[in-house]
Every structure is written in structure tokens, then in C-alpha cells.
XYZ file of C-alpha atoms in Angstrom:
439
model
C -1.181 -43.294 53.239
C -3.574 -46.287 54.067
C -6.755 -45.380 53.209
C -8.340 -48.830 54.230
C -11.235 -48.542 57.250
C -10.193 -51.173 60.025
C -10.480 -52.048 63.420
C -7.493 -50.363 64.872
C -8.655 -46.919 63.328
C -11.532 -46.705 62.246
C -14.832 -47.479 65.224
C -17.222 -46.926 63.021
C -16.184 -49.268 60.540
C -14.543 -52.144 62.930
C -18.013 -51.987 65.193
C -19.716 -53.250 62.365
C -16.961 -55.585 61.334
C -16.293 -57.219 64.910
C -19.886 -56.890 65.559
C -20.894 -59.592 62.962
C -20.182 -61.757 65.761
C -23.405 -60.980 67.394
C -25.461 -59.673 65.166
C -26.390 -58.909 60.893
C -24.716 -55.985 59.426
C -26.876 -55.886 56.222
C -28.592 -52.876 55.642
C -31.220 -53.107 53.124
C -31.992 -50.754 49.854
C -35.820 -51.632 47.910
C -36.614 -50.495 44.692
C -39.516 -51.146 42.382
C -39.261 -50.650 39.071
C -41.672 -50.685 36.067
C -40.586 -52.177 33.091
C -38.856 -55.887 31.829
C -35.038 -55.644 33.157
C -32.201 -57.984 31.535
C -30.692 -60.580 34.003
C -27.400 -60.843 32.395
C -27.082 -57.094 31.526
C -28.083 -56.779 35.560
C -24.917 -59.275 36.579
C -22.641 -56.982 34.591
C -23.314 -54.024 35.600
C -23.225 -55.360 39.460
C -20.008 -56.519 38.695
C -18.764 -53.269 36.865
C -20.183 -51.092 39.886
C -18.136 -53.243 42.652
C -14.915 -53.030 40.649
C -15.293 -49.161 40.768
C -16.137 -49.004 44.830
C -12.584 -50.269 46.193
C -13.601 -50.327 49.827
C -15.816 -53.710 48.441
C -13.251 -55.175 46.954
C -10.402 -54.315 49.769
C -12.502 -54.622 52.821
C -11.866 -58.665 52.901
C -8.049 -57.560 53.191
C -8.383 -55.318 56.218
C -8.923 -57.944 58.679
C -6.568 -60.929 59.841
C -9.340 -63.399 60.261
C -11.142 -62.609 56.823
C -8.930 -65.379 54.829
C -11.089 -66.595 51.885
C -10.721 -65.584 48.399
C -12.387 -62.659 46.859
C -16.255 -64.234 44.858
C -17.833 -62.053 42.402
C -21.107 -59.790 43.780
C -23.858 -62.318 44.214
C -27.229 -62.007 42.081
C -30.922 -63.615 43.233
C -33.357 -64.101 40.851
C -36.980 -65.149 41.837
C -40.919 -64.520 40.392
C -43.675 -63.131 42.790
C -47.492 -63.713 41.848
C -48.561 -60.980 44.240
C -48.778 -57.349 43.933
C -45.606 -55.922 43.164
C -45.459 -53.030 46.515
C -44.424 -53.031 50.100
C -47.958 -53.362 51.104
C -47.862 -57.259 49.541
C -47.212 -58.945 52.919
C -45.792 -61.860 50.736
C -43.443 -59.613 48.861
C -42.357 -58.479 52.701
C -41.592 -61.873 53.724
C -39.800 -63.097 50.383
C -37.343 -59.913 50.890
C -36.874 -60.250 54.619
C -36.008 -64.047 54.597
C -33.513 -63.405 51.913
C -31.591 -60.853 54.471
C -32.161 -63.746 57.019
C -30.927 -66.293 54.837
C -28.143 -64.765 52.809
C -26.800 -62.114 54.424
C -23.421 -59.958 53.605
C -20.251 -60.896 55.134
C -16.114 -59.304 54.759
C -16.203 -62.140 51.308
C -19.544 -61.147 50.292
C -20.083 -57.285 51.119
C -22.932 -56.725 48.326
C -25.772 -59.147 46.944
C -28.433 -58.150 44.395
C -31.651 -59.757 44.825
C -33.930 -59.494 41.955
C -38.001 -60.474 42.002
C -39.754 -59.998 38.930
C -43.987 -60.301 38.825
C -45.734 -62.531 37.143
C -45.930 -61.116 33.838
C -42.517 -59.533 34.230
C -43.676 -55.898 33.576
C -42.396 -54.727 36.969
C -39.779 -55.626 39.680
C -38.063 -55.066 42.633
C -34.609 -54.849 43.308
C -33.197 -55.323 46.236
C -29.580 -54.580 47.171
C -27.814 -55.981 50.553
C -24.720 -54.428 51.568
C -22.789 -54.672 54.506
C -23.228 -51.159 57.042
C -19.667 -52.024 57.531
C -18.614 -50.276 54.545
C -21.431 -48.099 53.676
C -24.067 -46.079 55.350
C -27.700 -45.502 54.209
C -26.055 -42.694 51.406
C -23.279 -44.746 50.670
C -25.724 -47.478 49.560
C -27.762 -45.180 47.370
C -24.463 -44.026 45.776
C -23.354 -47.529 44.682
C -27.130 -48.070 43.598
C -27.735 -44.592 41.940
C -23.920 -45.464 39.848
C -25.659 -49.428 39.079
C -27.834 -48.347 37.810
C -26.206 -45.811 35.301
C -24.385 -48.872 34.313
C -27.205 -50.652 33.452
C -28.266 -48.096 31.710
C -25.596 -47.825 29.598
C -24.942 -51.133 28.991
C -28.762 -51.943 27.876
C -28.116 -48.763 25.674
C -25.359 -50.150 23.373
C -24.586 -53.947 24.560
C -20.952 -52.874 23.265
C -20.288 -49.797 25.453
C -17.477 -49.650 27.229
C -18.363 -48.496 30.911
C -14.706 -47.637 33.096
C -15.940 -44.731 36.292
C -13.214 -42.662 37.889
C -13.987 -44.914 40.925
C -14.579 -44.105 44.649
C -12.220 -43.564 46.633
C -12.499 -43.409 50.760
C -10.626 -42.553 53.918
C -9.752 -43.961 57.325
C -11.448 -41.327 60.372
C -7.152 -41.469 60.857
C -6.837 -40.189 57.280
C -9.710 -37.754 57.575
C -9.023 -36.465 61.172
C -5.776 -37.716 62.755
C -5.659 -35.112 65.513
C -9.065 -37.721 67.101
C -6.458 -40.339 67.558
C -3.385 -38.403 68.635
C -2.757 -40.368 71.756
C -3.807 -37.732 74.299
C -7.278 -37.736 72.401
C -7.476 -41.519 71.928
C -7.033 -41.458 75.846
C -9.292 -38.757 76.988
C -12.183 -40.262 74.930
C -11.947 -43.470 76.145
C -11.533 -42.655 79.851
C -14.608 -40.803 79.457
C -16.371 -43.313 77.902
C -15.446 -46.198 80.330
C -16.881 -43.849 82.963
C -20.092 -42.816 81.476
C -20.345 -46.849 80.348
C -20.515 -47.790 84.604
C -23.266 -44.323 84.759
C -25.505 -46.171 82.561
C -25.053 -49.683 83.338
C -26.124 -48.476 87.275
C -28.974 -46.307 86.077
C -32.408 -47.583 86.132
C -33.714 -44.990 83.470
C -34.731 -46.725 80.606
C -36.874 -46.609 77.726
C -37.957 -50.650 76.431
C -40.864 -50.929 74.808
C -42.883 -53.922 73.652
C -46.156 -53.814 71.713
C -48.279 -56.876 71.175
C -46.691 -60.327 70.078
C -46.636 -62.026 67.331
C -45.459 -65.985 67.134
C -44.499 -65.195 63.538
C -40.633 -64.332 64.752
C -38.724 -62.861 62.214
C -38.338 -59.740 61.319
C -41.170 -57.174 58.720
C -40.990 -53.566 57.131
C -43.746 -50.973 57.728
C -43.832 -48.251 54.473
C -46.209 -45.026 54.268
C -46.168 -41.768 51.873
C -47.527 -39.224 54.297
C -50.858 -37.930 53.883
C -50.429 -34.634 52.313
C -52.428 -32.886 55.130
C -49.616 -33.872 57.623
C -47.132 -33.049 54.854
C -47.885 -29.603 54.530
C -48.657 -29.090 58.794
C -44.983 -30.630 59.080
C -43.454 -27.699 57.242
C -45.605 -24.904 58.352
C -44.934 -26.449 61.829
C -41.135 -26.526 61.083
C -40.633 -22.974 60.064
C -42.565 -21.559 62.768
C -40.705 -23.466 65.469
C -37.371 -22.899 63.485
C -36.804 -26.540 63.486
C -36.137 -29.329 60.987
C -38.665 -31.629 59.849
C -36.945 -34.316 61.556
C -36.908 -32.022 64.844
C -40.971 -32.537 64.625
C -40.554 -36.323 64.740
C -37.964 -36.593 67.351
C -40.210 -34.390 69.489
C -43.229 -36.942 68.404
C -41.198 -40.034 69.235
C -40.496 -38.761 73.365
C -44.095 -38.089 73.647
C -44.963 -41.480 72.109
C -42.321 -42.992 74.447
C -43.211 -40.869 77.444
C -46.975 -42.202 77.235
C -46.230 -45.632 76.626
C -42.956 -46.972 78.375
C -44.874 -47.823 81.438
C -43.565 -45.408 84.059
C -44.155 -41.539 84.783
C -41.758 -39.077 86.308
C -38.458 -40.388 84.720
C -36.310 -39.378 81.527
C -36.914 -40.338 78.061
C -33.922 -42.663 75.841
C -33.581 -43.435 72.855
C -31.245 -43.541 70.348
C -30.375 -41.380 66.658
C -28.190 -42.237 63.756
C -25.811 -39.202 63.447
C -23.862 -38.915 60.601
C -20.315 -37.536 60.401
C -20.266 -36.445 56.273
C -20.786 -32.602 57.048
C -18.705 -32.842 60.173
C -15.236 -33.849 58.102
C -16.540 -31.562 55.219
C -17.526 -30.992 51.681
C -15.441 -33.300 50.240
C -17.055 -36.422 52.365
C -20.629 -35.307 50.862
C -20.388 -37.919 48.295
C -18.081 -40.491 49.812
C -18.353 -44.434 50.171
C -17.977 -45.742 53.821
C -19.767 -45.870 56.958
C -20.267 -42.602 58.247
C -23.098 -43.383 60.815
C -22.539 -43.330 64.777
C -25.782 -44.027 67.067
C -26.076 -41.628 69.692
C -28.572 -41.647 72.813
C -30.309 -38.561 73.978
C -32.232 -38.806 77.526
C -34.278 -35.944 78.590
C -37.505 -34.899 80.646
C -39.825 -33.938 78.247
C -41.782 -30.360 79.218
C -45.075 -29.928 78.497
C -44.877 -27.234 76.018
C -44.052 -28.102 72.540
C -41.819 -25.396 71.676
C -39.747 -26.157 74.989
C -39.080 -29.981 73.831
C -38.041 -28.723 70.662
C -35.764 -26.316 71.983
C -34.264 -29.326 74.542
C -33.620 -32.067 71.733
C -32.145 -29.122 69.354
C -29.463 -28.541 71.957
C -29.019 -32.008 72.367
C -28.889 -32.927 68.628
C -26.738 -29.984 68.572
C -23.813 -31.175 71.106
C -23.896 -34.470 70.374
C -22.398 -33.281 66.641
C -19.800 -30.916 68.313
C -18.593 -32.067 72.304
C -20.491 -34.785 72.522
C -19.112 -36.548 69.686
C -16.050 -37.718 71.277
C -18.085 -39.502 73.690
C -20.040 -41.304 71.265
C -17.048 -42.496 69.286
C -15.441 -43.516 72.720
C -18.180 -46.000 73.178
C -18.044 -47.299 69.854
C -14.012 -47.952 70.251
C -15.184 -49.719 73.753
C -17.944 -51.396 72.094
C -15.513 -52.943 69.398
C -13.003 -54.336 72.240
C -16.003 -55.796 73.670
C -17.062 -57.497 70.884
C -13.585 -58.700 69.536
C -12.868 -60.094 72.757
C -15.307 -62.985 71.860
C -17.514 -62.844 75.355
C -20.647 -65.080 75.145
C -23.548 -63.396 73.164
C -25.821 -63.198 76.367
C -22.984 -61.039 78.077
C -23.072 -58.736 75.277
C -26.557 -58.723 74.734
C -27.076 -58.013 78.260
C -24.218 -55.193 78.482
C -25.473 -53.433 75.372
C -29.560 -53.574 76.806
C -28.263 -51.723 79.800
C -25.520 -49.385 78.503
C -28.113 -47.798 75.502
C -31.077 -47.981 77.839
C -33.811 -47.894 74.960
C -35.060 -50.439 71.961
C -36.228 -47.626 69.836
C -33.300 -46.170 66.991
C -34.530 -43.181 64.627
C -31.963 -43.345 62.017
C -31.791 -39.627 61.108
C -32.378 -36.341 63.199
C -31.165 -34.168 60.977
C -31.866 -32.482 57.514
C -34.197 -34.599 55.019
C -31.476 -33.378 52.101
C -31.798 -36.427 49.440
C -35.084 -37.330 47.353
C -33.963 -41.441 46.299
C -36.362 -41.032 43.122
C -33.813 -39.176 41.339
C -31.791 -42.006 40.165
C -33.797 -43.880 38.002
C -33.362 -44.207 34.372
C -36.200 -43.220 32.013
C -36.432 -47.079 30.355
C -36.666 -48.311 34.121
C -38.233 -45.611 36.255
C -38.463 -45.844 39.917
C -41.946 -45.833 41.300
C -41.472 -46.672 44.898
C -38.444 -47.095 47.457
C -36.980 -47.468 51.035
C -33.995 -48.386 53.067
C -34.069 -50.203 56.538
C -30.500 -51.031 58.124
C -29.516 -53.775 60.344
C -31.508 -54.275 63.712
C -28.095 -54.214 66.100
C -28.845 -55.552 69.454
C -30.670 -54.288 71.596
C -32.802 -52.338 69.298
C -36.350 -53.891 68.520
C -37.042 -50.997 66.152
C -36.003 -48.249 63.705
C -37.571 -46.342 61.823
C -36.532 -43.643 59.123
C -38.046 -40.403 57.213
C -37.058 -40.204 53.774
C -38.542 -38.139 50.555
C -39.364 -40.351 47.675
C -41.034 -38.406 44.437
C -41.112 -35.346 46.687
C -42.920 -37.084 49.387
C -42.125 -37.815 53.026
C -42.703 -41.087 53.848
C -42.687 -43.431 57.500
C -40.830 -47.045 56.905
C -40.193 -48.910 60.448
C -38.003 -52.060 60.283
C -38.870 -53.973 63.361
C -38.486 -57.528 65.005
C -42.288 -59.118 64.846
C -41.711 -60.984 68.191
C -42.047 -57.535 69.846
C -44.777 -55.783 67.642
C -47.075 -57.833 66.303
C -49.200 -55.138 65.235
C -46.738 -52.165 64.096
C -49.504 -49.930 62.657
C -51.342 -50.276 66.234
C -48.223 -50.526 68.451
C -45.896 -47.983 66.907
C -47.429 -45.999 64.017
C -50.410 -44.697 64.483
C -49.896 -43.334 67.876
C -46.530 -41.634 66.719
C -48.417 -39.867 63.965
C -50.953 -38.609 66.897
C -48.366 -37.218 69.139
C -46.778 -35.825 65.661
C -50.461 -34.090 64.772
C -50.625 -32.643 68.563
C -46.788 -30.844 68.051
C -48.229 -29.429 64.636
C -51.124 -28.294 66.139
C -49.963 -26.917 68.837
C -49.155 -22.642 69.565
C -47.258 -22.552 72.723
């Protein structure tokens, strides 16, 4: 059984893959750390920790076109003078130029960029690693297993260090009744015609906030204050909701105010992830399980009532709407593997997802990323940002860190100059009004 993700059966994978054309696939995982860490020792275990994730090593094979040799995980070293946390708009710029600069590719799946401070008491790691072969969790499963490695190579510089490896599976491996032919063609169909809906519809939801001639693209991190902490959960077990419910709601009020029309239905798009969907044994897997997903509705006025709309659309979006979704992913790849200018797919892409504005996770706030530090290198602060994939402008995510919710926005600085202004701080309003509100 071949057991290799690829183009012809795999969308998630291959729109990744065939969309490197157009756009960066890196997806990108921050750590700091206190303590000194060992260069050397560092290389090792990076190249222990790829030799046990296959798909890294084998994804160069998948493709025709991918023809040069296989090159060891790459390794950055550099010194900042600045404060050593996401705050340091320095540190931002020295870790989002290196994505710019050096990003992954089918050769080069996984770099390791490493920034030290001054007096070399702290750090930040940074890993880069293609979205083609690994979603958000995947990521924090080849870092959490690093950094074991590390561990127990700074342990006893002797130790031996072999894993039982990871192991992964085509969506033809995992579910081959979705590409019986009957399915394969019933999907697509369907997707071809709800491709013309959207690119005739005039309901979109585009938002720009103030420029910025900086270009580029910048990171937004924030713990939560614990006030809004605590209302989130109260407000999430009284409206039978997730937490991530409360910020969906909050994001179609923010865009509802501030897309510049009134009267017409609110877009944008989610990251869902198919791990529960194909079962237990995909909890802990290493691939790409993320497909984006666009949910339009007319927000009602009452709280409880918008809640109740995006949990049945969250809802059938992961059941009968799924087949949809992947259906424009598989169209999506022939687009993009045909080789059609970049403005053509640019343009196609604008019209057929109707919004700028990805949140990367609707669902369950499961993980807390703290959990995988060692005790001679402890974790102090974290966050993951993906790749901005045309046309989206921004995304942002809701992770626990230390047992914490936190905010981090990845966004293109062209289009908000002033994220705190443009994005956050009325987000976290309309997010206060849903808490606050009885109806």
C-alpha cells in the first residue's frame, strides 16, 4: 500500500505542493527558551528527528518535477541584542525575513532557525516546515519529539536515540470510499458548480485597515487578560458553545461593522481539521490534515442566535459539507498545476473565497504547547502562524500556552499597518459584548 501524500490523491497535501507556485507554504512554530542551548547537540538532534518523520524525507520523491538530491535539515544561527519576546519588534522582523528569505521547499521541508540574546541565557527557536506535510499539530509533534532528542542527547553525549518513527497515510489509504470514482465525480461536479456561484456573487467580505509602506509581513501575540479569560468560559458553558464558538461569533460582528456595506452576508474563512473525522488513530499523526472552509451568513442580532447559526454551520461543514470543501481543493490543485499566470489565480481565488480574513481553528482548544519543554530548557513563551495563501491578508489563531489563551494574528503589513487598532482591539470589543450579553 502507498502510503506517500501526492497530488493525484491526496488535495490537501498536493494544494500545498502545486501551490508553491504562487505562494509560501511555510508555516511557522516560535519558541523561547531560557537557558544556554548547544549548537551542535541542536544539529543532531534536528537531524535524528527528520530521519524518524518519513513523510520529510519521502515527500521530495512524490512528485515528478522535485528532481534534486535529498540535503540534510538546515540550521540558522544568529545573536539578537534586544529583548528576547514577541513584543521586540526587532526580534519580529529578524524571524519574519528569515521565512521571506529562506523558506521550505519539496528538498528542504524543515529549517531550524536559532537566535540566541546577547548574553546567551535565553533563545528562540524557530522551526519552518512546509504545511505541505504537516499541519499546525503535526509541527508541534516533530518539535515536542526534537526536543526530547535534545534532551537526551545533552543528557549523555553517548546516548543512543533510534524512535519507532511516524508513520502517515494517503486520504486514499485512510478513506478510499472518497475517491471511488462515483464520489471523486459527484464532488467535483459540485464543486465546479458552486466555484461559477461564487465567482458571480458580489457578497464579499475584504477588509483593509490602515497602510503601512513597511511591506512585508509581522506577528501580533497576546495572553488574554484573565478577566476575559474567565467571561470566555462562563460565556461558553452558558451558551453551550466552544470557546472558539465565542470568537467566531466576535469575528462576524467585527466584520459586519467594518467591511463597508450593511444588509449583506458575512465570509470568511476557518481551518477545519480532518484528525477526529478519520479517527483515533489520526490523533497523533504527521501530515497535513487542514482544509479551509468558508462560512457566509446574516448575522442576527441576538447573540445566542449567531451562535446557534455558525454551530450548524461549523457543524455541516465537518459532516456534508466536507465533500464540497475537498472538491474545491482537488479544483484548486488543477488550477494551480496547470501553470496559469499568477494574476489569473490571484484573481480567481479573491473571488471564489470572497473574504481576506482566515481563523485557523473553530473548534475545540484541546492542546496546551507548554507541555513539551524539558526541565534544563523550559519553555516560557510560544506561537504558531501558517502560511498567508492568497488571497488572505490575515489569520489569526487561539491557542493555550501555560494554561492561558492567547490572540497571535499573522498578517501582511501593506494592509494593516496598525494591527492592534485595525484588527485587535475591536475584535476583543465585539468578543466582550457576546460575553456580556443575556439574550
Amino acid at each position: 500500500m502507498n502510503c506517500l501524500a501526492s497530488p493525484t490523491n491526496d488535495p490537501v497535501s498536493g494544494f500545498f505542493h502545486w501551490g508553491r507556485r504562487y505562494f509560501d507554504t511555510t508555516n511557522s512554530h516560535f519558541f523561547i527558551i531560557d537557558g544556554n542551548v548547544d549548537s551542535e547537540l541542536l544539529g543532531e538532534a534536528l537531524r535524528k528527528a527528520v530521519c524518524e518523520f518519513g513523510l520529510l524525507g519521502d515527500s521530495r520523491h512524490n512528485y515528478a518535477d522535485i528532481t534534486q538530491d535529498a540535503s540534510s535539515p538546515v540550521l540558522d544561527e544568529s545573536m539578537h541584542s534586544g529583548a528576547m519576546c514577541f513584543s521586540d519588534a526587532v526580534l519580529r522582523r529578524t524571524l519574519m525575513r528569515h521565512v521571506a528569505v529562506h523558506p521550505t521547499s519539496a528538498s528542504h521541508p524543515v529549517r531550524l532557525q536559532l537566535i540566541r540574546s546577547a548574553d546567551s541565557q535565553r533563545c528562540c527557536l524557530h522551526l519552518l516546515i512546509s504545511h505541505e506535510v504537516a499541519d499546525v499539530k503535526s509541527g508541534h509533534i516533530f518539535m515536542a519529539r526534537f526536543m526530547a532528542i535534545y534532551a537526551t542527547l545533552r543528557d549523555s553525549s553517548s546516548a543512543r536515540h533510534a524512535g519507532a518513527g511516524f508513520p502517515v497515510c494517503s486520504l486514499a489509504d485512510s478513506r478510499p470510499e472518497w475517491f471511488a470514482r462515483r464520489a471523486l465525480l459527484h464532488r467535483r461536479s459540485r464543486a465546479y458548480v458552486d466555484i461559477a456561484r461564487r465567482m458571480l456573487s458580489v457578497d464579499r467580505s475584504c477588509l483593509r485597515g490602515s497602510t503601512s509602506a513597511s511591506g512585508g509581513n509581522d506577528f501580533f501575540h497576546q495572553v488574554l487578560p484573565e478577566d476575559l479569560q474567565q467571561g470566555l468560559r462562563i460565556a461558553a458553558r452558558r451558551h453551550g458553545v466552544t470557546l472558539n464558538t465565542l470568537f467566531s461569533g466576535a469575528l462576524v460582528r467585527y466584520l459586519d461593522r467594518h467591511q463597508g456595506h450593511s444588509g449583506r452576508s458575512v465570509t470568511y474563512s476557518f481551518a477545519l481539521s480532518l484528525r477526529k473525522l478519520l479517527g483515533s488513530e489520526h490523533a497523533e499523526a504527521f501530515r497535513s490534515y487542514m482544509v479551509p472552509c468558508t462560512v457566509r451568513l446574516s448575522p442576527p442580532a441576538s447573540s445566542r442566535a449567531l451562535l446557534q447559526d455558525l454551530g450548524r454551520q461549523t457543524g455541516y461543514l465537518r459532516t456534508d459539507g466536507l465533500a464540497l470543501e475537498l472538491g474545491r481543493m482537488e479544483n484548486a490543485v488543477g488550477l494551480y498545476r496547470d501553470g496559469l499566470p499568477g494574476f489569473v489565480v490571484r484573481w480567481v481565488m479573491k473571488r471564489t473565497q470572497g473574504t481576506n480574513i482566515f481563523f485557523s481553528n473553530p473548534g475545540v482548544i484541546e492542546e496546551d504547547f507548554s507541555c513539551f519543554g524539558t526541565e534544563s530548557l523550559p519553555i516560557t513563551d510560544s506561537l504558531t502562524v501558517g502560511c498567508l495563501v492568497h488571497p488572505y491578508d490575515l489569520m489569526f489563531y487561539t491557542s493555550t500556552f501555560g494554561g492561558k489563551t492567547q490572540l497571535d494574528v499573522v498578517f501582511r503589513s501593506s494592509c494593516f499597518g496598525d494591527i492592534e487598532k485595525d484588527f485587535v482591539t475591536p475584535l476583543i470589543t465585539e468578543l466582550r459584548k457576546i460575553i456580556d450579553s443575556h439574550d
